[in-house]
Amino acid sequence: MKKIVNIWVLCIGLTFQSCELYDTYKDEVNAEFIGETVAFAVATPVGEADSVKENSVPLSLTVEMPMAIQTNRGIEIRYTFEGDAVFGTDFTAKAIERNEPNASDVTEKYATSQGGKFVIKNREVSEDEAGEESYTNTQNTATIEVSPLVVAGVDKTSGKSLSIVLSSAKNLDNGEPITVGQGGIKKEYNIIINDIHCPTSLAGTYGAQISTETGVQDVSDVTLTNVDALANPDDIWGLYDISNIAGDIQDIPFQIIDQCGEFLGPSDSYISVQGDTEANGRIVLDVMFSDGTTTKQWILYLTKK
């Protein structure tokens, strides 16, 4: 309490300067907030954004209730979207509740362009001999999952901005509002969705070079073959077989997943593949394989003919 009083006095003395608790005491920005609140477990700093690519894996944002709140029905949290990213075109989102006794049981609630809502409950409520209830939080979280989409043929140099904002919360038992954020922070998560560029179809014959411990050398052509048209409805991404994965050394049919420039192939103790497509269209694959005794890691460069 003494600390708060001192801050108030300082603000009076600095009439023409803005004054906020977390601006004045930088060491308190990361302090745990004690009180009835819901907030992002991790949020982007003010003025900064997390950068993701179109068609990347969903971004999972954990929302937590740091301290137990006296509620049987739970705390309902609403969230909205801000920025120039368009819901349904640039991204989709859903909330994942974890309120069931079985930790593996979840409830998914899909958002709309207006945002969405979800509930966080205390997982355990107990009563002592005097009839006093106590509330214990075990896994008192929910997740907002944001999925960036591909917008074919539409580029924006600086990317598309998206903010997921925890707009309000209330106790469902009595309708009382609950504070959103912690001391003015952790109520907004900022994202930049960056455009990605890739060939409309990867199938074809590629001239190949391979970089080994002895240097870069030309090797036999490599072919990429589309495996399943149903997996590639828009010619944006799909499943492919890749042959001659290690140049002249081995010829291994290999299924590879292309997500518009990012490649991930099945990985085991024998061989693994990952890589991406460069701006000039050349595919660069990091290939690691083993004959059971020796493990080698080479770089395969593919240029479509």
Short mmCIF file of C-alpha atoms in Angstrom, two decimals:
data_model
loop_
_atom_site.label_atom_id
_atom_site.label_comp_id
_atom_site.label_asym_id
_atom_site.label_seq_id
_atom_site.Cartn_x
_atom_site.Cartn_y
_atom_site.Cartn_z
CA MET A 1 0.00 0.00 0.00
CA LYS A 2 2.83 2.36 0.84
CA LYS A 3 4.31 1.83 -2.58
CA ILE A 4 1.04 2.74 -4.30
CA VAL A 5 0.72 5.94 -2.24
CA ASN A 6 4.22 6.99 -3.22
CA ILE A 7 3.41 6.45 -6.88
CA TRP A 8 0.28 8.61 -6.57
CA VAL A 9 2.23 11.43 -4.97
CA LEU A 10 4.83 11.26 -7.72
CA CYS A 11 2.09 11.55 -10.36
CA ILE A 12 0.74 14.70 -8.70
CA GLY A 13 4.19 16.24 -8.89
CA LEU A 14 4.51 15.46 -12.59
CA THR A 15 1.29 17.12 -13.71
CA PHE A 16 2.12 17.23 -17.40
CA GLN A 17 3.38 13.66 -17.67
CA SER A 18 1.31 10.51 -17.97
CA CYS A 19 1.79 8.09 -15.13
CA GLU A 20 0.89 4.44 -14.90
CA LEU A 21 1.93 1.87 -12.38
CA TYR A 22 3.56 -0.45 -14.91
CA ASP A 23 5.24 2.38 -16.79
CA THR A 24 6.80 3.75 -13.59
CA TYR A 25 8.03 0.45 -12.19
CA LYS A 26 9.40 -1.56 -15.09
CA ASP A 27 10.28 -4.45 -12.79
CA GLU A 28 6.59 -5.00 -12.11
CA VAL A 29 5.67 -5.68 -15.74
CA ASN A 30 6.56 -9.33 -15.26
CA ALA A 31 5.22 -9.56 -11.72
CA GLU A 32 2.42 -12.01 -11.04
CA PHE A 33 -0.89 -10.21 -10.71
CA ILE A 34 -2.85 -11.17 -7.61
CA GLY A 35 -6.59 -10.73 -7.91
CA GLU A 36 -9.70 -11.70 -9.81
CA THR A 37 -8.55 -11.51 -13.39
CA VAL A 38 -8.27 -13.42 -16.66
CA ALA A 39 -5.42 -12.78 -19.08
CA PHE A 40 -3.19 -14.23 -21.75
CA ALA A 41 -0.50 -16.36 -20.14
CA VAL A 42 1.94 -14.76 -22.60
CA ALA A 43 1.16 -11.65 -24.63
CA THR A 44 3.08 -9.53 -27.10
CA PRO A 45 4.64 -6.35 -25.66
CA VAL A 46 2.90 -3.10 -26.53
CA GLY A 47 3.87 -2.02 -30.04
CA GLU A 48 5.29 -5.42 -31.00
CA ALA A 49 3.81 -8.38 -32.90
CA ASP A 50 4.46 -12.06 -33.40
CA SER A 51 5.26 -12.90 -37.03
CA VAL A 52 3.65 -15.96 -38.64
CA LYS A 53 3.32 -17.17 -42.23
CA GLU A 54 0.21 -17.87 -44.23
CA ASN A 55 -0.78 -21.53 -43.99
CA SER A 56 1.47 -22.09 -40.97
CA VAL A 57 0.47 -24.36 -38.11
CA PRO A 58 -2.22 -22.90 -35.82
CA LEU A 59 -1.02 -20.46 -33.17
CA SER A 60 -2.25 -21.51 -29.71
CA LEU A 61 -2.74 -18.66 -27.23
CA THR A 62 -3.32 -19.72 -23.62
CA VAL A 63 -5.79 -17.70 -21.55
CA GLU A 64 -5.59 -18.25 -17.81
CA MET A 65 -7.33 -17.40 -14.55
CA PRO A 66 -4.28 -16.89 -12.32
CA MET A 67 -6.17 -16.92 -9.03
CA ALA A 68 -9.24 -18.97 -8.10
CA ILE A 69 -12.46 -16.98 -8.35
CA GLN A 70 -15.58 -17.88 -6.39
CA THR A 71 -17.78 -19.23 -9.16
CA ASN A 72 -19.56 -22.48 -9.82
CA ARG A 73 -20.68 -21.74 -13.37
CA GLY A 74 -17.35 -20.26 -14.42
CA ILE A 75 -15.98 -17.07 -15.94
CA GLU A 76 -17.16 -16.20 -19.45
CA ILE A 77 -14.53 -14.42 -21.54
CA ARG A 78 -15.23 -12.64 -24.82
CA TYR A 79 -12.61 -11.81 -27.43
CA THR A 80 -12.61 -9.74 -30.60
CA PHE A 81 -10.38 -9.21 -33.64
CA GLU A 82 -8.73 -5.99 -34.78
CA GLY A 83 -6.42 -5.18 -37.69
CA ASP A 84 -6.59 -5.52 -41.46
CA ALA A 85 -6.53 -9.34 -41.59
CA VAL A 86 -9.98 -10.57 -42.64
CA PHE A 87 -11.69 -13.39 -40.76
CA GLY A 88 -12.46 -16.33 -43.05
CA THR A 89 -10.06 -15.06 -45.71
CA ASP A 90 -6.77 -14.51 -43.90
CA PHE A 91 -7.44 -16.55 -40.76
CA THR A 92 -9.93 -18.56 -38.75
CA ALA A 93 -10.07 -19.06 -34.99
CA LYS A 94 -11.67 -21.14 -32.27
CA ALA A 95 -11.59 -21.38 -28.49
CA ILE A 96 -10.81 -24.65 -26.74
CA GLU A 97 -12.29 -25.06 -23.24
CA ARG A 98 -10.76 -27.45 -20.71
CA ASN A 99 -13.40 -27.53 -17.98
CA GLU A 100 -14.22 -31.24 -17.75
CA PRO A 101 -12.92 -33.44 -14.90
CA ASN A 102 -11.07 -35.54 -17.45
CA ALA A 103 -8.14 -33.42 -18.58
CA SER A 104 -8.30 -34.89 -22.09
CA ASP A 105 -11.91 -33.75 -22.59
CA VAL A 106 -12.20 -30.43 -24.40
CA THR A 107 -14.96 -28.34 -25.94
CA GLU A 108 -14.29 -26.38 -29.15
CA LYS A 109 -16.17 -23.13 -29.81
CA TYR A 110 -15.65 -21.59 -33.25
CA ALA A 111 -15.34 -17.84 -33.67
CA THR A 112 -17.09 -15.58 -36.17
CA SER A 113 -15.93 -12.32 -37.71
CA GLN A 114 -17.21 -10.64 -34.53
CA GLY A 115 -14.99 -12.76 -32.30
CA GLY A 116 -15.98 -15.46 -29.85
CA LYS A 117 -16.49 -16.46 -26.25
CA PHE A 118 -15.56 -19.31 -23.92
CA VAL A 119 -15.70 -20.28 -20.25
CA ILE A 120 -12.98 -21.03 -17.69
CA LYS A 121 -14.04 -22.80 -14.51
CA ASN A 122 -12.40 -23.66 -11.21
CA ARG A 123 -11.67 -27.33 -11.59
CA GLU A 124 -12.09 -28.15 -7.88
CA VAL A 125 -14.52 -26.76 -5.30
CA SER A 126 -14.39 -28.08 -1.73
CA GLU A 127 -16.26 -27.29 1.49
CA ASP A 128 -14.92 -27.39 5.04
CA GLU A 129 -16.80 -28.46 8.19
CA ALA A 130 -18.16 -24.94 8.71
CA GLY A 131 -19.64 -24.95 5.22
CA GLU A 132 -17.09 -22.53 3.79
CA GLU A 133 -16.28 -23.23 0.16
CA SER A 134 -12.78 -23.01 -1.22
CA TYR A 135 -11.87 -22.92 -4.88
CA THR A 136 -8.78 -24.52 -6.33
CA ASN A 137 -7.52 -24.03 -9.88
CA THR A 138 -6.16 -27.10 -11.61
CA GLN A 139 -5.57 -26.58 -15.33
CA ASN A 140 -7.62 -23.37 -15.14
CA THR A 141 -6.92 -22.37 -18.74
CA ALA A 142 -8.46 -22.20 -22.19
CA THR A 143 -6.85 -21.77 -25.59
CA ILE A 144 -7.61 -19.46 -28.48
CA GLU A 145 -6.31 -21.18 -31.60
CA VAL A 146 -5.63 -18.94 -34.62
CA SER A 147 -5.10 -20.57 -38.03
CA PRO A 148 -3.49 -18.41 -40.77
CA LEU A 149 -4.88 -19.15 -44.25
CA VAL A 150 -3.43 -18.84 -47.75
CA VAL A 151 -4.70 -16.02 -49.96
CA ALA A 152 -3.53 -17.01 -53.44
CA GLY A 153 -2.41 -14.20 -55.70
CA VAL A 154 -2.82 -11.48 -53.06
CA ASP A 155 0.32 -9.97 -51.62
CA LYS A 156 0.85 -7.31 -49.01
CA THR A 157 4.47 -6.34 -48.52
CA SER A 158 4.18 -5.53 -44.83
CA GLY A 159 1.88 -8.46 -44.06
CA LYS A 160 -1.60 -8.38 -42.55
CA SER A 161 -2.03 -7.22 -38.97
CA LEU A 162 -4.24 -9.10 -36.53
CA SER A 163 -4.86 -8.44 -32.84
CA ILE A 164 -6.74 -10.90 -30.64
CA VAL A 165 -8.20 -8.81 -27.84
CA LEU A 166 -9.71 -10.09 -24.60
CA SER A 167 -12.57 -7.61 -24.53
CA SER A 168 -14.57 -8.55 -21.42
CA ALA A 169 -15.19 -11.18 -18.77
CA LYS A 170 -17.92 -11.85 -16.24
CA ASN A 171 -18.76 -14.23 -13.42
CA LEU A 172 -21.65 -16.38 -14.66
CA ASP A 173 -22.91 -16.89 -11.09
CA ASN A 174 -23.80 -13.25 -10.53
CA GLY A 175 -22.99 -11.35 -13.72
CA GLU A 176 -20.25 -9.34 -11.98
CA PRO A 177 -17.51 -8.11 -14.34
CA ILE A 178 -14.03 -9.61 -13.99
CA THR A 179 -10.86 -7.66 -14.76
CA VAL A 180 -9.29 -8.50 -18.12
CA GLY A 181 -5.50 -8.30 -18.31
CA GLN A 182 -2.90 -7.89 -15.62
CA GLY A 183 -2.17 -4.31 -14.68
CA GLY A 184 -2.96 -3.14 -18.21
CA ILE A 185 -0.97 -5.86 -19.95
CA LYS A 186 -1.65 -9.41 -21.20
CA LYS A 187 -5.04 -8.57 -22.70
CA GLU A 188 -4.00 -8.35 -26.35
CA TYR A 189 -1.94 -10.56 -28.65
CA ASN A 190 -0.66 -8.94 -31.86
CA ILE A 191 0.18 -10.92 -34.99
CA ILE A 192 1.53 -10.11 -38.45
CA ILE A 193 0.52 -12.69 -41.06
CA ASN A 194 3.17 -12.64 -43.78
CA ASP A 195 2.54 -13.66 -47.39
CA ILE A 196 4.27 -16.77 -48.69
CA HIS A 197 5.23 -17.51 -52.25
CA CYS A 198 5.41 -20.90 -53.85
CA PRO A 199 4.92 -22.63 -57.22
CA THR A 200 1.32 -23.40 -58.13
CA SER A 201 2.41 -27.00 -58.68
CA LEU A 202 5.55 -28.76 -57.52
CA ALA A 203 5.15 -31.81 -59.76
CA GLY A 204 7.83 -32.12 -62.40
CA THR A 205 11.49 -32.77 -63.13
CA TYR A 206 14.20 -30.85 -61.31
CA GLY A 207 17.84 -30.36 -62.04
CA ALA A 208 19.69 -31.18 -58.83
CA GLN A 209 22.84 -30.33 -56.97
CA ILE A 210 23.91 -31.76 -53.67
CA SER A 211 26.20 -30.31 -51.03
CA THR A 212 28.23 -32.91 -49.14
CA GLU A 213 31.36 -32.90 -47.06
CA THR A 214 33.35 -32.82 -50.33
CA GLY A 215 31.54 -29.77 -51.76
CA VAL A 216 28.67 -29.04 -54.18
CA GLN A 217 28.21 -31.30 -57.18
CA ASP A 218 25.62 -31.94 -59.92
CA VAL A 219 23.61 -35.13 -59.56
CA SER A 220 20.91 -36.93 -61.53
CA ASP A 221 17.55 -35.24 -61.96
CA VAL A 222 14.97 -35.49 -59.20
CA THR A 223 11.23 -35.85 -59.84
CA LEU A 224 8.34 -34.72 -57.69
CA THR A 225 5.04 -36.50 -58.31
CA ASN A 226 1.70 -35.42 -56.92
CA VAL A 227 0.31 -38.24 -54.78
CA ASP A 228 -3.30 -37.28 -54.14
CA ALA A 229 -5.25 -34.62 -56.03
CA LEU A 230 -7.76 -34.46 -53.19
CA ALA A 231 -5.00 -33.26 -50.90
CA ASN A 232 -4.21 -30.41 -53.26
CA PRO A 233 -7.58 -28.90 -54.30
CA ASP A 234 -6.23 -25.42 -55.03
CA ASP A 235 -2.78 -26.38 -56.34
CA ILE A 236 -1.43 -24.56 -53.29
CA TRP A 237 -0.15 -27.44 -51.21
CA GLY A 238 -0.31 -31.21 -51.36
CA LEU A 239 1.38 -34.54 -50.95
CA TYR A 240 4.26 -35.49 -53.23
CA ASP A 241 6.64 -38.36 -53.79
CA ILE A 242 10.24 -37.36 -54.26
CA SER A 243 12.71 -39.70 -55.99
CA ASN A 244 16.50 -39.86 -55.95
CA ILE A 245 16.51 -38.13 -52.56
CA ALA A 246 20.26 -38.44 -52.07
CA GLY A 247 21.44 -37.88 -55.59
CA ASP A 248 23.42 -40.73 -57.18
CA ILE A 249 23.84 -42.46 -53.85
CA GLN A 250 20.28 -43.60 -53.16
CA ASP A 251 16.93 -43.73 -54.94
CA ILE A 252 14.24 -43.64 -52.29
CA PRO A 253 10.56 -42.89 -52.96
CA PHE A 254 9.68 -40.40 -50.29
CA GLN A 255 6.43 -38.71 -49.42
CA ILE A 256 6.85 -35.02 -48.69
CA ILE A 257 4.33 -32.46 -47.47
CA ASP A 258 4.58 -29.05 -49.10
CA GLN A 259 2.80 -26.19 -47.36
CA CYS A 260 3.53 -23.40 -49.79
CA GLY A 261 7.27 -23.31 -49.40
CA GLU A 262 7.83 -25.26 -46.19
CA PHE A 263 8.62 -28.96 -46.46
CA LEU A 264 8.29 -31.59 -43.78
CA GLY A 265 8.78 -35.26 -44.56
CA PRO A 266 8.36 -38.27 -42.26
CA SER A 267 11.32 -38.62 -39.96
CA ASP A 268 12.75 -41.84 -38.55
CA SER A 269 16.12 -43.31 -37.71
CA TYR A 270 16.83 -43.93 -41.40
CA ILE A 271 16.07 -40.65 -43.14
CA SER A 272 14.52 -37.23 -42.51
CA VAL A 273 13.82 -34.24 -44.76
CA GLN A 274 12.98 -30.61 -44.13
CA GLY A 275 13.41 -27.43 -46.13
CA ASP A 276 11.76 -24.54 -47.95
CA THR A 277 11.36 -22.74 -51.24
CA GLU A 278 13.58 -19.72 -51.87
CA ALA A 279 12.27 -16.48 -53.39
CA ASN A 280 13.71 -17.48 -56.80
CA GLY A 281 11.76 -20.77 -56.74
CA ARG A 282 14.70 -23.04 -55.95
CA ILE A 283 13.84 -25.75 -53.40
CA VAL A 284 16.42 -26.37 -50.68
CA LEU A 285 16.12 -29.63 -48.73
CA ASP A 286 18.10 -30.59 -45.67
CA VAL A 287 18.44 -34.38 -45.95
CA MET A 288 19.78 -36.57 -43.16
CA PHE A 289 20.09 -40.31 -43.71
CA SER A 290 21.83 -43.27 -42.16
CA ASP A 291 22.89 -46.74 -43.32
CA GLY A 292 22.73 -47.97 -39.74
CA THR A 293 26.38 -47.24 -39.09
CA THR A 294 27.13 -43.83 -40.56
CA THR A 295 24.87 -40.78 -40.49
CA LYS A 296 25.24 -38.09 -43.14
CA GLN A 297 23.54 -34.73 -43.51
CA TRP A 298 23.52 -33.22 -46.99
CA ILE A 299 21.79 -30.28 -48.68
CA LEU A 300 19.85 -30.97 -51.89
CA TYR A 301 19.15 -28.05 -54.27
CA LEU A 302 16.33 -28.48 -56.80
CA THR A 303 15.64 -26.21 -59.77
CA LYS A 304 12.56 -27.01 -61.84
CA LYS A 305 13.20 -27.69 -65.53
#
